[in-house]
mmCIF file of C-alpha atoms in Angstrom:
data_model
loop_
_atom_site.group_PDB
_atom_site.id
_atom_site.type_symbol
_atom_site.label_atom_id
_atom_site.label_comp_id
_atom_site.label_asym_id
_atom_site.label_seq_id
_atom_site.Cartn_x
_atom_site.Cartn_y
_atom_site.Cartn_z
ATOM 1 C CA MET A 176 0.938 6.214 15.126
ATOM 2 C CA ALA A 177 4.494 6.322 16.361
ATOM 3 C CA GLN A 178 7.070 9.012 17.008
ATOM 4 C CA GLU A 179 10.615 8.017 16.124
ATOM 5 C CA ILE A 180 13.860 9.717 17.180
ATOM 6 C CA GLU A 181 16.788 7.957 15.550
ATOM 7 C CA ARG A 182 20.477 8.645 15.089
ATOM 8 C CA LYS A 183 22.375 7.059 12.239
ATOM 9 C CA PHE A 184 26.124 6.356 11.949
ATOM 10 C CA LEU A 185 28.588 4.751 9.586
ATOM 11 C CA VAL A 186 30.251 1.581 10.908
ATOM 12 C CA ILE A 187 34.018 1.001 11.240
ATOM 13 C CA GLY A 188 35.658 -2.430 10.994
ATOM 14 C CA ASP A 189 34.183 -5.818 11.790
ATOM 15 C CA ASP A 190 34.066 -5.996 15.618
ATOM 16 C CA TRP A 191 30.237 -5.663 15.558
ATOM 17 C CA ARG A 192 29.853 -8.821 13.498
ATOM 18 C CA SER A 193 30.362 -11.254 16.389
ATOM 19 C CA LEU A 194 27.721 -9.528 18.550
ATOM 20 C CA ALA A 195 24.547 -10.640 16.763
ATOM 21 C CA THR A 196 23.113 -12.939 14.120
ATOM 22 C CA PRO A 197 22.250 -11.049 10.931
ATOM 23 C CA VAL A 198 18.693 -11.379 9.593
ATOM 24 C CA PRO A 199 18.159 -10.898 5.848
ATOM 25 C CA ILE A 200 15.898 -8.029 4.786
ATOM 26 C CA ARG A 201 14.440 -7.310 1.360
ATOM 27 C CA GLN A 202 12.413 -4.146 0.936
ATOM 28 C CA GLY A 203 10.732 -2.204 -1.799
ATOM 29 C CA TYR A 204 8.070 0.438 -2.300
ATOM 30 C CA LEU A 205 4.585 0.476 -3.838
ATOM 31 C CA SER A 206 4.524 4.259 -3.317
ATOM 32 C CA THR A 207 7.417 6.615 -2.609
ATOM 33 C CA VAL A 208 5.182 9.717 -2.584
ATOM 34 C CA LYS A 209 6.109 11.322 0.739
ATOM 35 C CA GLU A 210 2.482 11.978 1.732
ATOM 36 C CA ARG A 211 1.775 8.233 1.533
ATOM 37 C CA THR A 212 4.706 5.835 1.311
ATOM 38 C CA VAL A 213 3.881 2.120 1.124
ATOM 39 C CA ARG A 214 6.751 -0.230 1.957
ATOM 40 C CA VAL A 215 6.928 -4.013 1.504
ATOM 41 C CA ARG A 216 9.540 -5.804 3.621
ATOM 42 C CA THR A 217 10.620 -9.305 4.387
ATOM 43 C CA LEU A 218 12.531 -9.719 7.641
ATOM 44 C CA GLY A 219 13.824 -13.278 7.820
ATOM 45 C CA ASP A 220 10.771 -15.486 7.240
ATOM 46 C CA ARG A 221 8.185 -12.793 7.984
ATOM 47 C CA GLY A 222 6.502 -10.252 5.725
ATOM 48 C CA TYR A 223 5.262 -6.717 6.446
ATOM 49 C CA LEU A 224 3.383 -3.923 4.755
ATOM 50 C CA THR A 225 4.076 -0.480 6.234
ATOM 51 C CA ILE A 226 2.275 2.761 5.372
ATOM 52 C CA LYS A 227 3.641 6.126 6.477
ATOM 53 C CA GLY A 228 2.259 9.633 6.085
ATOM 54 C CA LEU A 229 3.920 13.031 6.169
ATOM 55 C CA THR A 230 5.936 14.049 9.202
ATOM 56 C CA VAL A 231 3.855 16.728 10.960
ATOM 57 C CA GLY A 232 5.897 18.378 13.699
ATOM 58 C CA ALA A 233 7.763 15.456 15.304
ATOM 59 C CA VAL A 234 5.042 12.906 14.523
ATOM 60 C CA ARG A 235 4.683 10.692 11.472
ATOM 61 C CA SER A 236 1.655 8.423 11.258
ATOM 62 C CA GLU A 237 2.647 4.813 10.645
ATOM 63 C CA PHE A 238 0.537 1.717 10.036
ATOM 64 C CA GLU A 239 2.205 -1.699 9.895
ATOM 65 C CA TYR A 240 0.584 -5.028 9.035
ATOM 66 C CA GLU A 241 2.123 -8.477 8.945
ATOM 67 C CA ILE A 242 1.369 -10.300 5.681
ATOM 68 C CA PRO A 243 2.362 -13.786 4.464
ATOM 69 C CA ALA A 244 6.086 -13.802 3.596
ATOM 70 C CA ALA A 245 5.295 -15.480 0.256
ATOM 71 C CA ASP A 246 3.012 -12.544 -0.647
ATOM 72 C CA ALA A 247 5.717 -10.073 0.382
ATOM 73 C CA HIS A 248 8.312 -11.809 -1.812
ATOM 74 C CA GLN A 249 5.874 -11.846 -4.760
ATOM 75 C CA LEU A 250 5.087 -8.140 -4.261
ATOM 76 C CA LEU A 251 8.837 -7.413 -4.140
ATOM 77 C CA ASP A 252 9.569 -9.563 -7.202
ATOM 78 C CA GLU A 253 6.680 -8.407 -9.394
ATOM 79 C CA LEU A 254 5.141 -5.096 -8.274
ATOM 80 C CA CYS A 255 7.536 -2.890 -6.278
ATOM 81 C CA GLU A 256 9.544 -0.032 -7.761
ATOM 82 C CA ARG A 257 13.136 -0.814 -8.802
ATOM 83 C CA PRO A 258 15.740 -1.220 -7.437
ATOM 84 C CA LEU A 259 14.935 -3.127 -4.245
ATOM 85 C CA ILE A 260 16.903 -2.605 -1.037
ATOM 86 C CA GLU A 261 18.695 -5.737 0.166
ATOM 87 C CA LYS A 262 20.598 -5.927 3.432
ATOM 88 C CA THR A 263 21.085 -7.898 6.598
ATOM 89 C CA ARG A 264 20.174 -6.467 9.996
ATOM 90 C CA SER A 265 22.037 -7.269 13.197
ATOM 91 C CA ALA A 266 20.339 -6.129 16.410
ATOM 92 C CA ILE A 267 23.018 -5.460 19.038
ATOM 93 C CA ALA A 268 22.029 -4.618 22.637
ATOM 94 C CA ILE A 269 24.606 -2.515 24.522
ATOM 95 C CA GLY A 270 24.117 -0.345 27.613
ATOM 96 C CA GLY A 271 20.335 -0.327 27.510
ATOM 97 C CA LEU A 272 20.234 0.608 23.818
ATOM 98 C CA THR A 273 19.656 -1.536 20.747
ATOM 99 C CA TRP A 274 21.869 -0.785 17.764
ATOM 100 C CA GLU A 275 20.569 -1.992 14.429
ATOM 101 C CA VAL A 276 23.461 -2.556 12.041
ATOM 102 C CA ASP A 277 22.360 -2.790 8.405
ATOM 103 C CA ALA A 278 24.896 -4.277 5.972
ATOM 104 C CA PHE A 279 23.674 -3.602 2.447
ATOM 105 C CA SER A 280 24.109 -5.782 -0.630
ATOM 106 C CA GLY A 281 22.779 -5.419 -4.188
ATOM 107 C CA VAL A 282 22.948 -1.859 -5.551
ATOM 108 C CA ASN A 283 24.137 -0.553 -2.142
ATOM 109 C CA ASP A 284 26.766 -3.265 -1.612
ATOM 110 C CA GLY A 285 29.517 -2.193 0.797
ATOM 111 C CA LEU A 286 27.420 0.285 2.784
ATOM 112 C CA ILE A 287 27.087 -0.453 6.521
ATOM 113 C CA ILE A 288 24.928 1.804 8.714
ATOM 114 C CA ALA A 289 24.093 1.605 12.439
ATOM 115 C CA GLU A 290 20.895 3.154 13.799
ATOM 116 C CA VAL A 291 19.840 3.664 17.380
ATOM 117 C CA GLU A 292 16.407 4.782 18.588
ATOM 118 C CA LEU A 293 16.319 7.302 21.441
ATOM 119 C CA GLU A 294 13.744 8.455 23.992
ATOM 120 C CA ASP A 295 14.424 12.111 23.235
ATOM 121 C CA GLU A 296 16.783 14.163 21.120
ATOM 122 C CA ALA A 297 18.972 15.257 24.062
ATOM 123 C CA GLN A 298 19.617 11.696 25.321
ATOM 124 C CA GLN A 299 23.348 11.041 25.999
ATOM 125 C CA ILE A 300 24.667 7.806 24.486
ATOM 126 C CA ASP A 301 27.926 5.889 24.650
ATOM 127 C CA LEU A 302 29.225 5.114 21.179
ATOM 128 C CA PRO A 303 30.729 1.630 20.709
ATOM 129 C CA ASP A 304 34.268 1.531 19.188
ATOM 130 C CA TRP A 305 32.901 0.348 15.856
ATOM 131 C CA ILE A 306 30.698 3.458 15.459
ATOM 132 C CA GLY A 307 32.085 6.049 13.027
ATOM 133 C CA GLU A 308 30.848 9.281 11.495
ATOM 134 C CA GLU A 309 27.292 10.373 12.266
ATOM 135 C CA VAL A 310 25.110 10.653 9.122
ATOM 136 C CA THR A 311 21.699 11.275 10.719
ATOM 137 C CA ASP A 312 21.012 14.394 8.667
ATOM 138 C CA ASP A 313 22.818 13.370 5.461
ATOM 139 C CA PRO A 314 20.098 12.891 2.842
ATOM 140 C CA ARG A 315 22.257 10.483 0.802
ATOM 141 C CA TYR A 316 21.509 7.850 3.460
ATOM 142 C CA PHE A 317 17.716 8.284 3.445
ATOM 143 C CA ASN A 318 16.033 5.080 2.226
ATOM 144 C CA ALA A 319 14.367 6.815 -0.730
ATOM 145 C CA ASN A 320 17.769 8.163 -1.858
ATOM 146 C CA LEU A 321 19.482 4.779 -1.509
ATOM 147 C CA ILE A 322 17.010 3.645 -4.188
ATOM 148 C CA ALA A 323 17.283 6.696 -6.469
ATOM 149 C CA HIS A 324 21.078 7.069 -6.019
ATOM 150 C CA PRO A 325 22.498 3.761 -4.738
ATOM 151 C CA TYR A 326 25.812 3.650 -2.866
ATOM 152 C CA THR A 327 27.585 1.708 -5.633
ATOM 153 C CA GLU A 328 26.977 4.700 -7.957
ATOM 154 C CA TRP A 329 28.361 7.409 -5.608
ATOM 155 C CA MET B 217 -3.749 -13.870 -7.667
ATOM 156 C CA ALA B 218 -7.235 -13.697 -9.138
ATOM 157 C CA GLN B 219 -8.690 -13.458 -12.631
ATOM 158 C CA GLU B 220 -11.773 -11.264 -12.902
ATOM 159 C CA ILE B 221 -14.273 -11.115 -15.773
ATOM 160 C CA GLU B 222 -16.871 -8.472 -15.025
ATOM 161 C CA ARG B 223 -19.608 -6.701 -16.968
ATOM 162 C CA LYS B 224 -20.844 -3.308 -15.884
ATOM 163 C CA PHE B 225 -24.208 -1.641 -16.557
ATOM 164 C CA LEU B 226 -26.108 1.511 -15.705
ATOM 165 C CA VAL B 227 -29.190 1.007 -13.507
ATOM 166 C CA ILE B 228 -32.753 2.103 -14.390
ATOM 167 C CA GLY B 229 -35.354 3.039 -11.782
ATOM 168 C CA ASP B 230 -35.646 1.888 -8.200
ATOM 169 C CA ASP B 231 -36.965 -1.699 -8.400
ATOM 170 C CA TRP B 232 -33.564 -3.071 -7.317
ATOM 171 C CA ARG B 233 -33.677 -1.180 -4.028
ATOM 172 C CA SER B 234 -36.072 -3.599 -2.266
ATOM 173 C CA LEU B 235 -33.911 -6.622 -3.150
ATOM 174 C CA ALA B 236 -30.967 -6.096 -0.768
ATOM 175 C CA THR B 237 -29.696 -4.079 2.172
ATOM 176 C CA PRO B 238 -27.117 -1.496 1.063
ATOM 177 C CA VAL B 239 -23.723 -1.555 2.803
ATOM 178 C CA PRO B 240 -21.770 1.717 2.967
ATOM 179 C CA ILE B 241 -18.362 1.753 1.242
ATOM 180 C CA ARG B 242 -15.639 4.388 1.485
ATOM 181 C CA GLN B 243 -12.584 3.916 -0.662
ATOM 182 C CA GLY B 244 -9.440 5.780 -1.559
ATOM 183 C CA TYR B 245 -5.999 5.161 -3.016
ATOM 184 C CA LEU B 246 -2.454 5.297 -1.638
ATOM 185 C CA SER B 247 -1.178 4.660 -5.176
ATOM 186 C CA THR B 248 -3.045 4.992 -8.473
ATOM 187 C CA VAL B 249 0.016 4.044 -10.555
ATOM 188 C CA LYS B 250 -1.371 1.252 -12.743
ATOM 189 C CA GLU B 251 1.637 -1.032 -12.170
ATOM 190 C CA ARG B 252 0.918 -1.002 -8.411
ATOM 191 C CA THR B 253 -2.413 0.367 -7.218
ATOM 192 C CA VAL B 254 -3.008 0.365 -3.451
ATOM 193 C CA ARG B 255 -6.640 0.742 -2.387
ATOM 194 C CA VAL B 256 -8.030 1.359 1.110
ATOM 195 C CA ARG B 257 -11.675 0.417 1.600
ATOM 196 C CA THR B 258 -14.201 0.235 4.383
ATOM 197 C CA LEU B 259 -17.150 -2.064 3.717
ATOM 198 C CA GLY B 260 -19.649 -1.646 6.539
ATOM 199 C CA ASP B 261 -17.646 -2.155 9.743
ATOM 200 C CA ARG B 262 -14.666 -3.901 8.084
ATOM 201 C CA GLY B 263 -11.484 -2.503 6.582
ATOM 202 C CA TYR B 264 -9.377 -3.759 3.670
ATOM 203 C CA LEU B 265 -6.115 -2.980 1.931
ATOM 204 C CA THR B 266 -5.966 -4.213 -1.678
ATOM 205 C CA ILE B 267 -2.909 -4.194 -3.935
ATOM 206 C CA LYS B 268 -3.228 -4.821 -7.677
ATOM 207 C CA GLY B 269 -0.602 -5.092 -10.384
ATOM 208 C CA LEU B 270 -0.789 -4.671 -14.138
ATOM 209 C CA THR B 271 -3.206 -6.765 -16.137
ATOM 210 C CA VAL B 272 -1.046 -9.260 -18.062
ATOM 211 C CA GLY B 273 -3.150 -11.130 -20.615
ATOM 212 C CA ALA B 274 -6.410 -11.791 -18.765
ATOM 213 C CA VAL B 275 -4.762 -11.993 -15.338
ATOM 214 C CA ARG B 276 -4.196 -9.213 -12.833
ATOM 215 C CA SER B 277 -2.375 -10.074 -9.620
ATOM 216 C CA GLU B 278 -4.348 -9.007 -6.548
ATOM 217 C CA PHE B 279 -3.476 -9.118 -2.856
ATOM 218 C CA GLU B 280 -6.118 -8.262 -0.265
ATOM 219 C CA TYR B 281 -5.666 -7.951 3.500
ATOM 220 C CA GLU B 282 -8.235 -7.180 6.167
ATOM 221 C CA ILE B 283 -7.102 -4.378 8.472
ATOM 222 C CA PRO B 284 -8.812 -2.745 11.478
ATOM 223 C CA ALA B 285 -11.711 -0.570 10.248
ATOM 224 C CA ALA B 286 -10.461 2.285 12.459
ATOM 225 C CA ASP B 287 -7.087 2.182 10.642
ATOM 226 C CA ALA B 288 -8.855 2.156 7.284
ATOM 227 C CA HIS B 289 -10.945 5.212 8.203
ATOM 228 C CA GLN B 290 -7.820 7.026 9.440
ATOM 229 C CA LEU B 291 -5.942 6.158 6.220
ATOM 230 C CA LEU B 292 -8.929 7.413 4.201
ATOM 231 C CA ASP B 293 -9.279 10.596 6.265
ATOM 232 C CA GLU B 294 -5.585 11.509 6.468
ATOM 233 C CA LEU B 295 -3.436 9.795 3.820
ATOM 234 C CA CYS B 296 -5.373 8.761 0.699
ATOM 235 C CA GLU B 297 -5.489 10.790 -2.503
ATOM 236 C CA ARG B 298 -8.492 13.111 -2.958
ATOM 237 C CA PRO B 299 -11.357 12.827 -3.654
ATOM 238 C CA LEU B 300 -12.522 9.619 -1.949
ATOM 239 C CA ILE B 301 -15.133 7.358 -3.485
ATOM 240 C CA GLU B 302 -18.266 7.001 -1.375
ATOM 241 C CA LYS B 303 -21.110 4.677 -2.244
ATOM 242 C CA THR B 304 -23.411 1.985 -0.943
ATOM 243 C CA ARG B 305 -23.272 -1.549 -2.304
ATOM 244 C CA SER B 306 -26.312 -3.818 -2.588
ATOM 245 C CA ALA B 307 -25.547 -7.473 -3.372
ATOM 246 C CA ILE B 308 -28.522 -8.948 -5.264
ATOM 247 C CA ALA B 309 -28.617 -12.678 -6.073
ATOM 248 C CA ILE B 310 -30.679 -13.564 -9.157
ATOM 249 C CA GLY B 311 -30.551 -16.684 -11.324
ATOM 250 C CA GLY B 312 -27.267 -17.978 -9.947
ATOM 251 C CA LEU B 313 -25.512 -14.624 -10.376
ATOM 252 C CA THR B 314 -24.749 -11.903 -7.849
ATOM 253 C CA TRP B 315 -25.305 -8.342 -9.024
ATOM 254 C CA GLU B 316 -23.471 -5.676 -7.074
ATOM 255 C CA VAL B 317 -25.337 -2.387 -7.352
ATOM 256 C CA ASP B 318 -23.198 0.600 -6.329
ATOM 257 C CA ALA B 319 -25.071 3.844 -5.603
ATOM 258 C CA PHE B 320 -22.527 6.649 -5.409
ATOM 259 C CA SER B 321 -22.644 9.737 -3.217
ATOM 260 C CA GLY B 322 -20.122 12.548 -2.671
ATOM 261 C CA VAL B 323 -18.446 13.744 -5.886
ATOM 262 C CA ASN B 324 -20.147 10.965 -7.880
ATOM 263 C CA ASP B 325 -23.628 11.533 -6.403
ATOM 264 C CA GLY B 326 -26.417 10.259 -8.655
ATOM 265 C CA LEU B 327 -24.385 7.561 -10.401
ATOM 266 C CA ILE B 328 -25.693 3.991 -9.999
ATOM 267 C CA ILE B 329 -23.780 1.087 -11.547
ATOM 268 C CA ALA B 330 -24.440 -2.669 -11.471
ATOM 269 C CA GLU B 331 -21.598 -5.158 -11.880
ATOM 270 C CA VAL B 332 -21.752 -8.896 -12.371
ATOM 271 C CA GLU B 333 -18.823 -11.314 -12.272
ATOM 272 C CA LEU B 334 -18.788 -14.093 -14.878
ATOM 273 C CA GLU B 335 -17.057 -17.435 -15.300
ATOM 274 C CA ASP B 336 -15.978 -16.635 -18.848
ATOM 275 C CA GLU B 337 -16.494 -13.861 -21.379
ATOM 276 C CA ALA B 338 -18.983 -15.839 -23.489
ATOM 277 C CA GLN B 339 -21.319 -16.650 -20.569
ATOM 278 C CA GLN B 340 -24.996 -15.888 -21.399
ATOM 279 C CA ILE B 341 -26.812 -13.872 -18.711
ATOM 280 C CA ASP B 342 -30.411 -12.772 -18.146
ATOM 281 C CA LEU B 343 -30.582 -9.028 -17.521
ATOM 282 C CA PRO B 344 -33.023 -7.925 -14.781
ATOM 283 C CA ASP B 345 -35.542 -5.202 -15.831
ATOM 284 C CA TRP B 346 -33.647 -2.573 -13.869
ATOM 285 C CA ILE B 347 -30.456 -3.110 -15.899
ATOM 286 C CA GLY B 348 -29.807 -0.429 -18.536
ATOM 287 C CA GLU B 349 -26.981 0.429 -20.913
ATOM 288 C CA GLU B 350 -23.788 -1.630 -20.718
ATOM 289 C CA VAL B 351 -20.711 0.467 -19.854
ATOM 290 C CA THR B 352 -18.130 -2.297 -19.347
ATOM 291 C CA ASP B 353 -15.644 -0.740 -21.761
ATOM 292 C CA ASP B 354 -16.452 2.937 -21.133
ATOM 293 C CA PRO B 355 -13.376 4.374 -19.414
ATOM 294 C CA ARG B 356 -15.411 7.150 -17.752
ATOM 295 C CA TYR B 357 -16.708 4.511 -15.337
ATOM 296 C CA PHE B 358 -13.307 3.103 -14.364
ATOM 297 C CA ASN B 359 -12.657 3.734 -10.657
ATOM 298 C CA ALA B 360 -9.532 5.807 -11.325
ATOM 299 C CA ASN B 361 -11.519 8.060 -13.689
ATOM 300 C CA LEU B 362 -14.389 8.486 -11.215
ATOM 301 C CA ILE B 363 -11.766 10.105 -8.974
ATOM 302 C CA ALA B 364 -10.041 12.216 -11.647
ATOM 303 C CA HIS B 365 -13.293 13.184 -13.426
ATOM 304 C CA PRO B 366 -16.213 12.624 -11.017
ATOM 305 C CA TYR B 367 -19.766 12.098 -12.318
ATOM 306 C CA THR B 368 -21.046 15.408 -10.879
ATOM 307 C CA GLU B 369 -18.570 17.225 -13.163
ATOM 308 C CA TRP B 370 -19.520 15.457 -16.421
#
């Protein structure tokens, strides 16, 4: 079980691109029911299966297992709900924080989002120049909605 | 990926009980959508996550991963659809075949089913005395239906 506090922002320009090497991600879902989501993901040459329950208070139970990448690709190709989410992730460490910049392709091509995980909700953070509008609470950017209503269709 | 050919029978009497040590099984589902079922199971002190796709021809893709038994119990207790399936399984080897006798409890209490896996559909088998009516094609005995319409409610 893990408790996550994240803030999410749009990204401006290309200055972030030189700061990290992007890793390709493919992800899809075997269940998008919110009481029991089951996600399949490949991250570079590794594969993962992640199960999440309902958020109760500030806590959401999460179970993650590494699986063979070939299995993950087959699950994504043959079993997961459509469309898949395809993006690259660049992990950029600045000022004690790690920004994860996700540049989407496929049905969400053109969308670039930066996420940062915090210790608590009140934590002060310095925003790099390439960080734009905050979209933490905008449901259009939730993963489930990027499948149901992809960015290229907005 | 695995191809399974199984026959399923009701069980008569108690003569099978002395032939094997029953192992407790708890199982539940994170997805019962037939294109992508996700099953959580504990078998004795081990835990498993099993993903199955649609049956295409005689083949159904299947992916199984061992997970910590404590995780499996937590997934069963907190996340899986209700009701759970609870049973004991006795693996009985006779004449080159292994019969799996499942004695259900909980919402399917009283139901006892024997399954045998075959090499091909035409394979001749000797039926032990404690094997009764064949129910291979009776949908009431499919796992998904034993959850939706449990034996104690027939």
